[in-house]
Coordinates of C-alpha atoms and ligand atoms in Angstrom, one line a residue:
Chain A
M1 CA 130.8 92.9 33.9
N2 CA 134.6 93.3 34.0
Q3 CA 134.3 96.9 34.8
Y4 CA 132.8 95.9 38.2
I5 CA 134.7 92.9 39.3
G6 CA 137.5 93.7 41.7
K7 CA 136.6 97.3 41.9
A8 CA 135.1 99.3 44.8
M9 CA 131.7 100.6 43.5
P10 CA 129.8 103.4 45.3
R11 CA 126.5 102.3 46.8
Y12 CA 123.5 102.9 44.5
D13 CA 122.0 105.2 47.0
A14 CA 125.1 106.9 48.4
Q15 CA 124.5 110.2 46.6
G16 CA 121.1 110.5 48.3
H17 CA 122.8 109.8 51.7
V18 CA 125.5 112.5 51.3
T19 CA 123.1 115.2 50.0
G20 CA 120.5 114.5 52.7
K21 CA 117.9 113.8 49.9
V22 CA 117.0 110.3 51.0
R23 CA 113.5 110.2 52.5
Y24 CA 113.1 107.9 55.4
V25 CA 109.7 107.0 56.8
D26 CA 110.0 109.6 59.6
D27 CA 110.7 112.3 56.9
I28 CA 107.3 111.7 55.3
K29 CA 104.5 114.2 56.0
V30 CA 100.9 113.8 54.9
P31 CA 98.3 116.6 55.1
G32 CA 96.1 116.1 58.1
M33 CA 98.4 113.5 59.7
K34 CA 97.6 112.6 63.3
C35 CA 99.9 111.1 65.9
V36 CA 99.5 107.6 67.3
K37 CA 100.9 106.6 70.7
V38 CA 100.4 103.4 72.6
L39 CA 99.3 102.6 76.2
R40 CA 101.5 99.8 77.5
S41 CA 101.4 97.5 80.4
P42 CA 103.1 99.0 83.5
V43 CA 103.3 95.5 85.1
H44 CA 105.2 92.3 84.1
K45 CA 102.1 90.2 84.2
G46 CA 98.4 90.9 85.0
V47 CA 94.8 90.9 84.1
I48 CA 93.1 94.2 83.1
K49 CA 90.1 94.7 85.3
N50 CA 89.1 98.1 84.0
L51 CA 90.1 100.3 81.2
D52 CA 88.4 103.7 81.0
F53 CA 89.2 106.4 78.3
S54 CA 86.5 108.9 79.3
K55 CA 88.8 111.4 81.0
A56 CA 91.4 111.1 78.2
M57 CA 88.7 111.7 75.6
T58 CA 88.1 115.2 77.0
V59 CA 91.6 116.4 76.1
P60 CA 91.2 118.8 73.1
G61 CA 92.8 117.2 70.0
V62 CA 92.1 113.6 71.0
V63 CA 90.5 111.6 68.1
G64 CA 89.9 108.3 69.9
F65 CA 91.3 105.0 71.1
V66 CA 92.0 101.7 69.3
T67 CA 91.7 98.4 71.3
A68 CA 91.8 94.7 70.6
Q69 CA 88.1 94.9 69.8
D70 CA 88.8 97.0 66.8
I71 CA 90.9 94.4 65.0
P72 CA 88.9 93.1 62.1
G73 CA 91.1 90.0 61.6
K74 CA 93.5 88.0 63.7
N75 CA 94.9 89.5 66.9
A76 CA 98.1 87.6 66.3
Y77 CA 101.1 87.9 64.1
G78 CA 104.8 86.9 63.8
R79 CA 106.6 83.9 62.4
F80 CA 104.8 81.6 64.9
Q81 CA 101.6 83.7 64.9
D82 CA 101.7 84.0 68.7
M83 CA 102.3 87.7 69.3
P84 CA 99.1 89.8 69.9
V85 CA 98.8 93.2 68.3
L86 CA 97.0 94.6 71.4
A87 CA 96.5 92.8 74.7
P88 CA 94.0 90.0 74.1
E89 CA 91.5 88.8 76.7
N90 CA 92.6 91.6 78.9
R91 CA 95.9 89.8 79.7
V92 CA 99.4 91.3 79.7
R93 CA 102.5 89.1 79.9
Y94 CA 105.4 91.6 79.9
R95 CA 106.0 95.1 81.0
G96 CA 105.4 97.3 77.9
E97 CA 102.9 95.0 76.2
P98 CA 100.6 97.2 74.0
I99 CA 97.1 97.6 75.4
A100 CA 95.5 100.3 73.4
A101 CA 96.5 103.1 71.0
V102 CA 95.5 106.8 71.1
V103 CA 95.1 108.9 68.0
A104 CA 95.6 112.6 68.6
A105 CA 96.5 115.9 66.9
D106 CA 100.1 115.8 68.0
E107 CA 102.5 113.9 70.3
D108 CA 102.0 116.2 73.3
T109 CA 98.3 115.7 73.1
A110 CA 98.6 111.9 72.7
L111 CA 100.9 111.6 75.7
E112 CA 98.6 113.8 77.8
A113 CA 95.7 111.6 76.8
L114 CA 97.6 108.4 77.7
S115 CA 98.4 109.8 81.1
L116 CA 94.7 110.3 81.8
V117 CA 93.6 106.7 80.9
S118 CA 92.4 104.9 84.0
L119 CA 93.9 101.5 83.9
D120 CA 93.2 99.0 86.6
I121 CA 95.4 95.9 86.4
E122 CA 95.4 93.0 88.8
E123 CA 99.1 92.2 89.1
Q124 CA 100.0 88.5 88.9
T125 CA 103.3 86.8 89.9
P126 CA 105.7 86.9 87.0
V127 CA 108.7 84.6 86.4
F128 CA 111.9 86.0 85.0
D129 CA 114.4 83.1 85.2
M130 CA 114.3 80.3 82.7
F131 CA 115.1 77.6 85.2
E132 CA 112.5 78.9 87.6
A133 CA 110.0 79.0 84.7
M134 CA 110.7 75.3 84.0
K135 CA 109.8 74.1 87.5
P136 CA 106.5 72.1 87.6
D137 CA 104.8 74.6 89.9
A138 CA 106.1 77.8 88.1
P139 CA 103.5 80.4 87.3
L140 CA 102.5 80.1 83.6
V141 CA 103.5 82.9 81.4
R142 CA 100.8 81.8 79.0
H143 CA 97.7 80.8 81.0
D144 CA 96.5 78.6 78.2
S145 CA 99.6 76.5 77.8
K146 CA 100.7 73.4 79.7
S147 CA 104.1 74.6 80.6
N148 CA 106.5 77.5 80.0
V149 CA 108.5 75.5 77.4
W150 CA 107.7 76.2 73.8
V151 CA 106.3 73.2 71.9
H152 CA 108.7 72.9 69.0
Y153 CA 107.0 70.1 67.3
P154 CA 103.3 69.7 68.0
P155 CA 101.6 68.2 69.7
D156 CA 104.0 67.9 72.6
I157 CA 107.7 67.8 71.7
T158 CA 109.5 70.7 73.4
E159 CA 113.1 69.8 72.7
V160 CA 115.1 70.2 69.5
T161 CA 117.5 67.3 69.5
M162 CA 120.4 66.7 67.0
V163 CA 122.5 63.6 67.3
K164 CA 125.4 62.2 65.4
G165 CA 126.9 58.9 66.6
R166 CA 126.7 57.7 70.2
V167 CA 127.9 60.2 72.7
D168 CA 128.2 57.6 75.5
E169 CA 130.7 55.6 73.4
G170 CA 132.6 58.7 72.5
M171 CA 132.8 59.8 76.2
A172 CA 134.1 56.3 77.2
Q173 CA 137.0 56.7 74.7
A174 CA 138.0 60.1 76.2
D175 CA 140.9 60.5 78.5
Q176 CA 139.3 63.6 79.9
V177 CA 135.8 65.1 79.9
I178 CA 135.7 68.9 80.3
H179 CA 132.6 70.7 81.5
G180 CA 131.7 74.3 81.1
R181 CA 128.5 76.4 81.3
Y182 CA 128.1 79.7 79.6
S183 CA 125.5 82.4 79.4
T184 CA 124.8 85.3 77.0
G185 CA 122.6 88.2 77.8
V186 CA 119.9 90.3 76.2
Q187 CA 120.9 92.8 73.5
D188 CA 119.1 95.5 71.6
H189 CA 119.7 96.3 67.9
A190 CA 119.4 100.0 68.5
P191 CA 119.4 101.0 64.8
M192 CA 119.9 104.8 64.4
E193 CA 116.3 105.0 63.0
T194 CA 113.7 104.0 65.5
N195 CA 110.6 102.0 64.4
V196 CA 108.1 104.2 62.6
S197 CA 105.1 103.9 60.3
V198 CA 103.1 106.4 58.2
A199 CA 99.7 105.1 57.1
Y200 CA 96.7 106.6 55.2
R201 CA 94.0 105.8 52.7
D202 CA 94.8 106.7 49.1
E203 CA 92.5 108.1 46.5
M204 CA 91.4 104.6 45.6
D205 CA 90.6 103.9 49.2
R206 CA 93.5 101.5 49.4
L207 CA 95.5 101.4 52.7
V208 CA 99.0 102.8 52.2
I209 CA 101.6 102.0 54.8
H210 CA 105.2 103.3 54.7
T211 CA 107.2 100.8 56.6
V212 CA 110.7 100.3 57.9
S213 CA 110.2 96.5 57.7
Q214 CA 113.2 94.4 56.7
T215 CA 110.9 91.5 56.0
I216 CA 108.4 93.2 53.8
Y217 CA 106.6 90.3 52.1
A218 CA 106.1 88.3 55.2
H219 CA 104.9 91.3 57.1
L220 CA 102.4 92.2 54.3
G221 CA 100.9 88.7 54.7
M222 CA 100.6 89.2 58.5
L223 CA 99.0 92.6 58.0
C224 CA 96.4 91.1 55.6
A225 CA 95.5 88.6 58.3
I226 CA 95.3 91.3 61.1
L227 CA 93.3 93.7 59.0
A228 CA 91.2 91.1 57.2
M229 CA 92.1 92.8 53.9
P230 CA 93.4 91.3 50.6
M231 CA 96.9 92.2 49.5
S232 CA 95.4 94.2 46.6
Q233 CA 93.9 96.7 49.1
I234 CA 97.2 97.4 50.9
R235 CA 100.1 99.3 49.4
Y236 CA 103.0 98.4 51.6
I237 CA 105.9 100.7 50.8
G238 CA 109.3 100.0 52.2
G239 CA 112.9 99.7 51.1
R240 CA 114.3 102.7 52.9
V241 CA 115.5 101.4 56.3
G242 CA 117.7 103.4 58.7
G243 CA 119.4 100.3 60.1
A244 CA 117.6 97.2 61.4
F245 CA 120.0 94.3 62.3
G246 CA 117.2 91.9 62.8
G247 CA 115.1 94.2 64.9
K248 CA 112.8 95.1 62.0
N249 CA 112.1 91.4 61.2
D250 CA 109.1 91.8 63.4
I251 CA 106.3 94.3 63.1
H252 CA 106.4 97.0 65.8
T253 CA 104.3 99.9 64.5
D254 CA 102.7 99.1 61.1
H255 CA 99.8 97.1 62.5
I256 CA 98.8 99.6 65.1
A257 CA 99.1 102.6 62.6
A258 CA 97.0 100.6 60.1
L259 CA 94.3 99.9 62.7
A260 CA 94.2 103.6 63.6
V261 CA 93.6 104.5 59.9
L262 CA 90.9 101.8 59.5
K263 CA 89.0 103.0 62.6
F264 CA 89.3 106.8 62.3
G265 CA 90.2 107.5 58.6
H266 CA 92.9 110.1 59.4
P267 CA 96.4 109.7 58.0
V268 CA 98.7 108.8 60.9
K269 CA 102.3 108.5 62.0
Y270 CA 103.3 106.1 64.7
R271 CA 106.9 106.6 65.7
L272 CA 108.7 105.1 68.7
S273 CA 110.9 107.4 70.7
R274 CA 114.4 106.1 71.4
E275 CA 113.2 105.1 75.0
E276 CA 110.2 103.2 73.6
D277 CA 112.3 101.5 70.9
L278 CA 114.9 100.3 73.5
Q279 CA 112.3 99.1 75.9
F280 CA 109.5 97.6 73.8
T281 CA 110.9 96.2 70.6
T282 CA 112.2 92.6 70.2
K283 CA 115.6 91.7 71.5
R284 CA 118.4 89.2 71.1
G285 CA 117.3 86.7 73.8
A286 CA 119.4 85.3 76.6
F287 CA 121.0 81.9 76.3
V288 CA 122.5 79.4 78.7
L289 CA 124.7 76.8 77.1
D290 CA 126.2 73.7 78.8
F291 CA 129.1 71.9 77.1
K292 CA 130.7 68.5 78.0
T293 CA 133.6 67.7 75.8
G294 CA 135.4 64.4 75.6
V295 CA 139.0 64.6 74.5
K296 CA 142.1 62.3 74.2
N297 CA 145.3 63.5 75.8
D298 CA 146.8 64.0 72.3
G299 CA 144.0 66.6 71.6
R300 CA 141.7 64.6 69.4
L301 CA 138.0 65.3 70.3
T302 CA 135.9 62.2 70.9
A303 CA 132.5 63.5 71.8
C304 CA 130.4 66.5 72.7
R305 CA 127.2 66.9 74.7
I306 CA 125.5 70.3 74.5
D307 CA 122.5 71.5 76.3
I308 CA 120.9 74.8 75.4
W309 CA 118.2 76.9 77.1
H310 CA 116.9 80.0 75.3
D311 CA 114.8 82.7 77.0
T312 CA 112.3 84.1 74.5
G313 CA 110.5 86.4 76.9
A314 CA 106.7 86.5 76.8
Y315 CA 106.2 85.5 73.1
A316 CA 108.1 83.4 70.6
G317 CA 109.1 86.1 68.1
M318 CA 111.5 84.2 65.8
S319 CA 113.3 82.5 68.8
P320 CA 112.3 78.9 68.1
Y321 CA 113.7 79.3 64.6
G322 CA 116.9 80.9 65.9
L323 CA 117.2 78.1 68.4
E324 CA 117.4 75.5 65.7
K325 CA 120.2 77.4 64.1
C326 CA 122.0 77.7 67.4
A327 CA 121.7 74.0 68.1
M328 CA 123.0 73.1 64.6
F329 CA 126.1 75.3 64.8
A330 CA 126.9 75.1 68.6
P331 CA 129.4 72.3 68.2
G332 CA 131.5 74.7 66.1
P333 CA 133.5 73.9 63.0
Y334 CA 135.1 70.9 64.7
D335 CA 135.0 67.2 63.9
F336 CA 133.3 65.4 66.7
P337 CA 132.8 61.7 66.0
H338 CA 129.9 61.7 68.5
V339 CA 127.8 64.7 69.3
K340 CA 124.4 65.4 70.8
V341 CA 122.7 68.7 71.1
T342 CA 119.4 69.3 73.0
A343 CA 117.8 72.7 73.0
R344 CA 114.6 74.4 74.2
T345 CA 112.9 77.7 74.0
I346 CA 111.4 79.0 77.3
F347 CA 108.8 81.7 78.1
T348 CA 109.4 84.2 80.8
N349 CA 107.7 87.5 81.6
R350 CA 110.5 89.5 79.9
P351 CA 110.4 91.5 76.7
I352 CA 110.0 89.4 73.5
S353 CA 113.2 88.0 72.0
S354 CA 113.5 87.5 68.3
S355 CA 116.2 87.8 65.6
M356 CA 119.4 89.8 65.8
R357 CA 122.5 89.7 63.6
G358 CA 123.8 86.2 63.0
F359 CA 120.5 85.0 64.4
S360 CA 121.3 82.8 67.4
V361 CA 124.2 81.1 65.7
I362 CA 126.8 83.3 67.4
N363 CA 125.5 82.6 70.9
G364 CA 126.4 79.0 70.4
Q365 CA 129.8 80.0 68.8
I366 CA 130.7 82.3 71.8
A367 CA 130.2 79.3 74.1
S368 CA 131.9 76.8 71.9
E369 CA 135.0 78.9 71.3
I370 CA 135.4 79.8 75.0
H371 CA 135.0 76.1 75.8
M372 CA 137.6 75.0 73.3
N373 CA 140.1 77.3 75.1
R374 CA 139.1 75.6 78.3
V375 CA 139.7 72.2 76.8
A376 CA 143.1 73.2 75.6
E377 CA 143.9 74.6 79.1
A378 CA 142.9 71.3 80.7
L379 CA 145.2 69.4 78.3
G380 CA 148.0 71.9 78.7
M381 CA 147.9 72.3 74.9
D382 CA 148.2 75.4 72.7
P383 CA 144.6 76.4 71.8
W384 CA 145.7 76.9 68.2
E385 CA 146.9 73.4 68.0
L386 CA 143.7 72.0 69.5
R387 CA 141.7 73.9 66.9
F388 CA 143.9 72.9 64.0
A389 CA 143.9 69.2 64.9
N390 CA 140.1 69.1 65.0
A391 CA 138.9 71.7 62.5
W392 CA 136.6 70.5 59.8
R393 CA 138.2 69.0 56.7
D394 CA 136.3 68.4 53.5
G395 CA 134.1 65.3 53.9
D396 CA 133.7 65.7 57.7
Q397 CA 130.1 65.4 59.0
G398 CA 128.1 68.0 60.9
V399 CA 125.7 67.2 63.7
T400 CA 122.7 67.0 61.3
G401 CA 124.6 64.6 59.1
Y402 CA 125.5 67.0 56.3
K403 CA 128.9 66.5 54.7
V404 CA 131.2 69.5 54.8
R405 CA 132.3 70.8 51.5
G406 CA 134.6 73.7 50.9
A407 CA 135.8 73.7 54.5
G408 CA 137.8 76.8 55.4
A409 CA 138.4 77.0 59.1
L410 CA 142.1 76.2 58.9
E411 CA 142.7 78.8 56.2
A412 CA 140.7 81.4 58.1
M413 CA 142.7 80.7 61.3
K414 CA 146.1 80.9 59.4
K415 CA 145.0 84.3 58.0
A416 CA 143.8 85.4 61.4
A417 CA 147.1 84.5 63.0
E418 CA 149.0 86.3 60.3
L419 CA 146.9 89.5 60.8
A420 CA 147.4 89.2 64.5
G421 CA 151.2 88.9 64.1
I422 CA 151.2 85.4 65.6
K423 CA 153.8 83.0 64.1
L424 CA 152.3 79.4 64.0
P425 CA 154.5 76.4 64.0
D426 CA 155.2 74.8 60.6
K427 CA 153.3 71.7 61.7
L428 CA 150.1 73.7 61.8
M429 CA 150.9 75.9 58.8
S430 CA 151.2 72.8 56.6
M431 CA 147.7 71.6 57.4
S432 CA 144.9 72.1 54.9
S433 CA 141.1 71.8 54.9
R434 CA 141.4 69.6 51.9
G435 CA 142.2 66.5 54.1
R436 CA 143.2 65.3 57.5
Q437 CA 146.7 63.8 56.8
A438 CA 148.5 62.2 59.6
S439 CA 150.8 64.8 61.0
Chain B
M1 CA 102.8 131.4 73.4
T2 CA 104.4 131.4 70.0
H3 CA 107.2 133.6 68.7
I4 CA 108.4 134.5 65.2
L5 CA 111.9 133.2 64.8
S6 CA 114.2 134.5 62.0
F7 CA 117.5 133.0 61.0
Q8 CA 119.7 132.2 58.0
L9 CA 119.2 128.6 56.8
N10 CA 121.7 127.4 54.3
G11 CA 122.4 130.9 53.2
A12 CA 118.8 132.1 52.9
P13 CA 116.6 133.9 55.4
V14 CA 113.8 131.9 56.9
Q15 CA 111.1 132.5 59.5
A16 CA 109.0 130.1 61.6
L17 CA 106.4 130.3 64.4
V18 CA 107.9 128.5 67.4
K19 CA 107.0 127.7 70.9
P20 CA 109.6 128.3 73.6
S21 CA 109.8 124.5 74.1
D22 CA 110.6 123.8 70.5
S23 CA 114.1 122.5 69.7
L24 CA 116.0 123.6 66.6
L25 CA 115.4 120.0 65.3
D26 CA 111.6 120.4 65.7
V27 CA 111.7 123.6 63.7
L28 CA 113.9 122.3 61.0
R29 CA 112.1 119.0 60.5
E30 CA 108.5 119.8 61.4
K31 CA 108.2 123.4 60.4
L32 CA 110.7 124.0 57.6
D33 CA 110.7 120.5 56.1
V34 CA 114.5 120.2 56.2
T35 CA 114.8 116.5 56.9
S36 CA 118.5 115.8 56.7
P37 CA 119.1 116.2 60.4
K38 CA 117.7 113.0 61.9
R39 CA 115.9 112.3 65.2
G40 CA 118.0 109.4 66.3
C41 CA 117.5 109.9 70.1
D42 CA 116.2 113.4 70.8
S43 CA 118.4 113.5 73.8
G44 CA 121.9 114.6 72.6
D45 CA 123.4 111.1 72.6
C46 CA 123.7 110.1 68.9
G47 CA 124.8 113.1 66.8
A48 CA 122.3 112.3 63.9
C49 CA 120.8 115.8 64.3
T50 CA 124.1 117.7 64.1
V51 CA 124.0 121.0 62.2
L52 CA 126.4 124.0 62.0
L53 CA 125.4 127.0 64.0
D54 CA 127.6 130.0 63.0
G55 CA 130.1 127.4 61.9
T56 CA 130.1 125.3 65.1
A57 CA 128.7 121.8 65.1
V58 CA 125.8 121.6 67.5
R59 CA 123.1 119.1 68.3
A60 CA 119.8 120.5 66.9
C61 CA 117.8 118.3 69.4
L62 CA 119.4 120.0 72.3
T63 CA 119.4 123.5 70.9
C64 CA 116.5 125.7 72.0
A65 CA 115.1 127.1 68.8
L66 CA 114.7 130.6 70.1
T67 CA 118.4 130.9 70.7
V68 CA 119.3 130.8 67.0
E69 CA 117.6 134.1 66.3
G70 CA 119.7 136.0 63.6
K71 CA 122.3 133.2 63.4
Q72 CA 123.5 131.0 60.5
V73 CA 122.4 127.4 60.4
V74 CA 123.8 125.0 57.9
T75 CA 122.6 121.5 57.2
V76 CA 123.7 118.9 54.7
E77 CA 121.3 120.4 52.2
G78 CA 123.5 123.5 52.3
L79 CA 126.8 121.7 51.8
S80 CA 126.6 121.1 48.1
R81 CA 126.4 124.3 46.0
E82 CA 124.5 124.3 42.7
G83 CA 124.4 120.5 42.7
E84 CA 128.2 120.3 43.0
L85 CA 129.2 117.8 45.7
Q86 CA 131.9 118.9 48.2
P87 CA 135.1 116.9 48.3
L88 CA 134.0 115.5 51.6
Q89 CA 130.7 114.2 50.2
E90 CA 132.6 112.6 47.2
A91 CA 135.0 111.0 49.7
F92 CA 132.1 109.5 51.8
M93 CA 130.7 108.0 48.5
A94 CA 134.1 106.7 47.4
H95 CA 135.0 105.1 50.7
G96 CA 131.6 103.6 51.5
G97 CA 131.0 106.0 54.4
S98 CA 127.3 105.1 54.6
Q99 CA 125.3 101.9 54.7
C100 CA 121.8 102.8 55.8
G101 CA 122.7 106.5 55.6
F102 CA 120.8 107.5 58.7
C103 CA 123.8 108.8 60.5
T104 CA 125.4 110.3 57.4
S105 CA 124.0 113.9 57.6
G106 CA 125.3 114.3 61.1
M107 CA 128.6 112.7 60.3
L108 CA 129.1 115.0 57.3
V109 CA 128.3 118.1 59.4
S110 CA 130.6 117.1 62.2
A111 CA 133.4 116.3 59.8
T112 CA 132.9 119.6 58.0
A113 CA 133.3 121.4 61.3
L114 CA 136.4 119.3 62.1
L115 CA 138.2 120.0 58.8
A116 CA 137.4 123.7 59.1
K117 CA 139.1 123.8 62.5
N118 CA 141.9 121.4 61.7
P119 CA 142.5 120.8 58.0
H120 CA 145.0 118.0 58.6
P121 CA 143.7 115.9 61.4
Q122 CA 145.5 112.8 62.7
R123 CA 143.5 109.6 63.0
Q124 CA 143.4 110.1 66.8
E125 CA 142.0 113.6 66.4
I126 CA 139.3 112.3 64.0
A127 CA 138.3 109.6 66.5
Q128 CA 138.1 112.2 69.3
E129 CA 136.2 114.9 67.3
M130 CA 133.7 112.4 65.7
S131 CA 133.1 110.4 68.9
G132 CA 129.7 112.1 69.5
N133 CA 128.3 110.7 66.2
L134 CA 127.1 107.1 66.4
C135 CA 126.9 104.8 63.4
R136 CA 125.2 101.5 64.2
C137 CA 126.0 100.1 60.8
G138 CA 129.6 100.5 61.8
C139 CA 131.1 102.7 59.1
Y140 CA 133.6 104.3 61.5
E141 CA 136.7 103.1 59.6
E142 CA 135.3 104.1 56.2
I143 CA 134.3 107.5 57.5
T144 CA 137.7 108.1 59.0
Q145 CA 139.3 107.1 55.6
A146 CA 137.0 109.6 53.9
I147 CA 138.0 112.4 56.2
L148 CA 141.7 111.6 55.9
D149 CA 141.4 111.4 52.1
T150 CA 139.6 114.8 52.0
A151 CA 142.4 116.3 54.1
R152 CA 145.1 114.8 51.9
K153 CA 143.5 116.1 48.7
G154 CA 143.0 119.5 50.2
E155 CA 146.8 120.0 50.5
Ligands
FES1 S1 118.9 113.3 67.8 FE1 120.2 114.8 68.6 S2 121.9 113.8 69.3 FE2 120.5 112.2 68.8
FES2 S1 125.2 104.2 58.0 FE1 123.6 103.2 59.2 S2 123.9 104.2 61.1 FE2 125.6 104.9 60.0

């Protein structure tokens, strides 16, 4: 063991990287392999009136098309099982939603075939803004739901609420209440390797899928449900991922490649181009965060009231799960005697939001830290001092009631100041996370 | 319309049947099974497909295959001779110059071209010369260290 501790060790796979020997999924070739491409919704919301492949089928090299009718199991997947594999009941809810897949000899043929599909969609009114979507008369993103707000706790609780103490009491004790509203935008992971799958039947007739999944066991379970196949019949081969950053926590190509193999029997590759990967994979979703912070003139925080709205796009992805993380950490590493956080996940006709690095914790942190600066400004206090006075000490309590152990915000801030060449006053440098001694 | 294209790949003569619309990346990856140049964007933006063409770093995805007739193409497969790693490859390993590794081939090729042109680059020159190679895992500092280290040891 001692030969490893405190030493820089090369990655176990670094030699493969520097010699070009590592085989990523797009580097795999299987004899007779066909190309899969997907027909996607050109509109943000609509009902498919007619879908006709007859002209596309005349292109030499086209094998055929896969639609929702070809799914042997569930046409739904994801952590909350609400994302369709291919447009169900002829409805599309975001621009780029998969409608059907073509299997063809090569990419050029597949793209030519897609351009010849006659697709008749009746466009419906979409909604893109969370606050518009929450109005009572807003068009429904999901025609079968009561509202555009995700039900976090069935049957009807749409809000995630976390409370510690009594916020009203805390606000009454404050000398000032500082208000701020913050928003964070949509972001794509853009890993260097786009999403890709290679799938085929092996000599035992098992389905083999080479995947770039970063959540391989969860995805295997989802594939079993979609394909109505037992795990023993699927060889799901992963582990070689060219970057993911949360973007490969959801299936983007494996399910459709697998359906193509089940229907036509040919080995296939389904690879997203960079343009497709940027437009059609899951994103970090947009947030709006509203902070009201009560504070004494000496800088001690008394209360915090946080409201969070999270835009998940047309389907839930992992957003409701990320939202809970966001809510829990939005107050930041600060000791609020009274705090209440209310958060919701909202559907709009935008691309699906899901996980991305740090999940949704950092969206709350961005808002919380900008807001702390604003509080300091309102008090005419140095922002370092405000943070030092209120940072968690061992034994402080977070919003869900957990006791903080091994707190380290003060030590981290001291180190950050040192690295940034900022000299902090002795009063701050003598503080420790081990306790809040009267200074 | 297909043409027979002949060139030198990593020191050995190769031939392939190519269409005028094929890029050098298509030919390397799909026809010659040389998979170290990666298709990160297929539009000249990421550098993952970088190869040496007569010693100059070029983007294989933007290079029309037919234009390499009779030329020398080198990929990462051609950097290590008889299983011996080059100092630059060793330095990438030692400094943690790769995480997922998807950008690494392009990085190594660009860095090889850089050191051939300028054996003792300054940090700023490295940043400038390597700016066409993206690494989404964020190994830029480690890669810079690996290049500086290689230059230092080459003295
Ligand atoms: S694939 Fe050639 S630059 Fe990105
Ligand atoms: S190591 Fe992953 S993109 Fe560079």
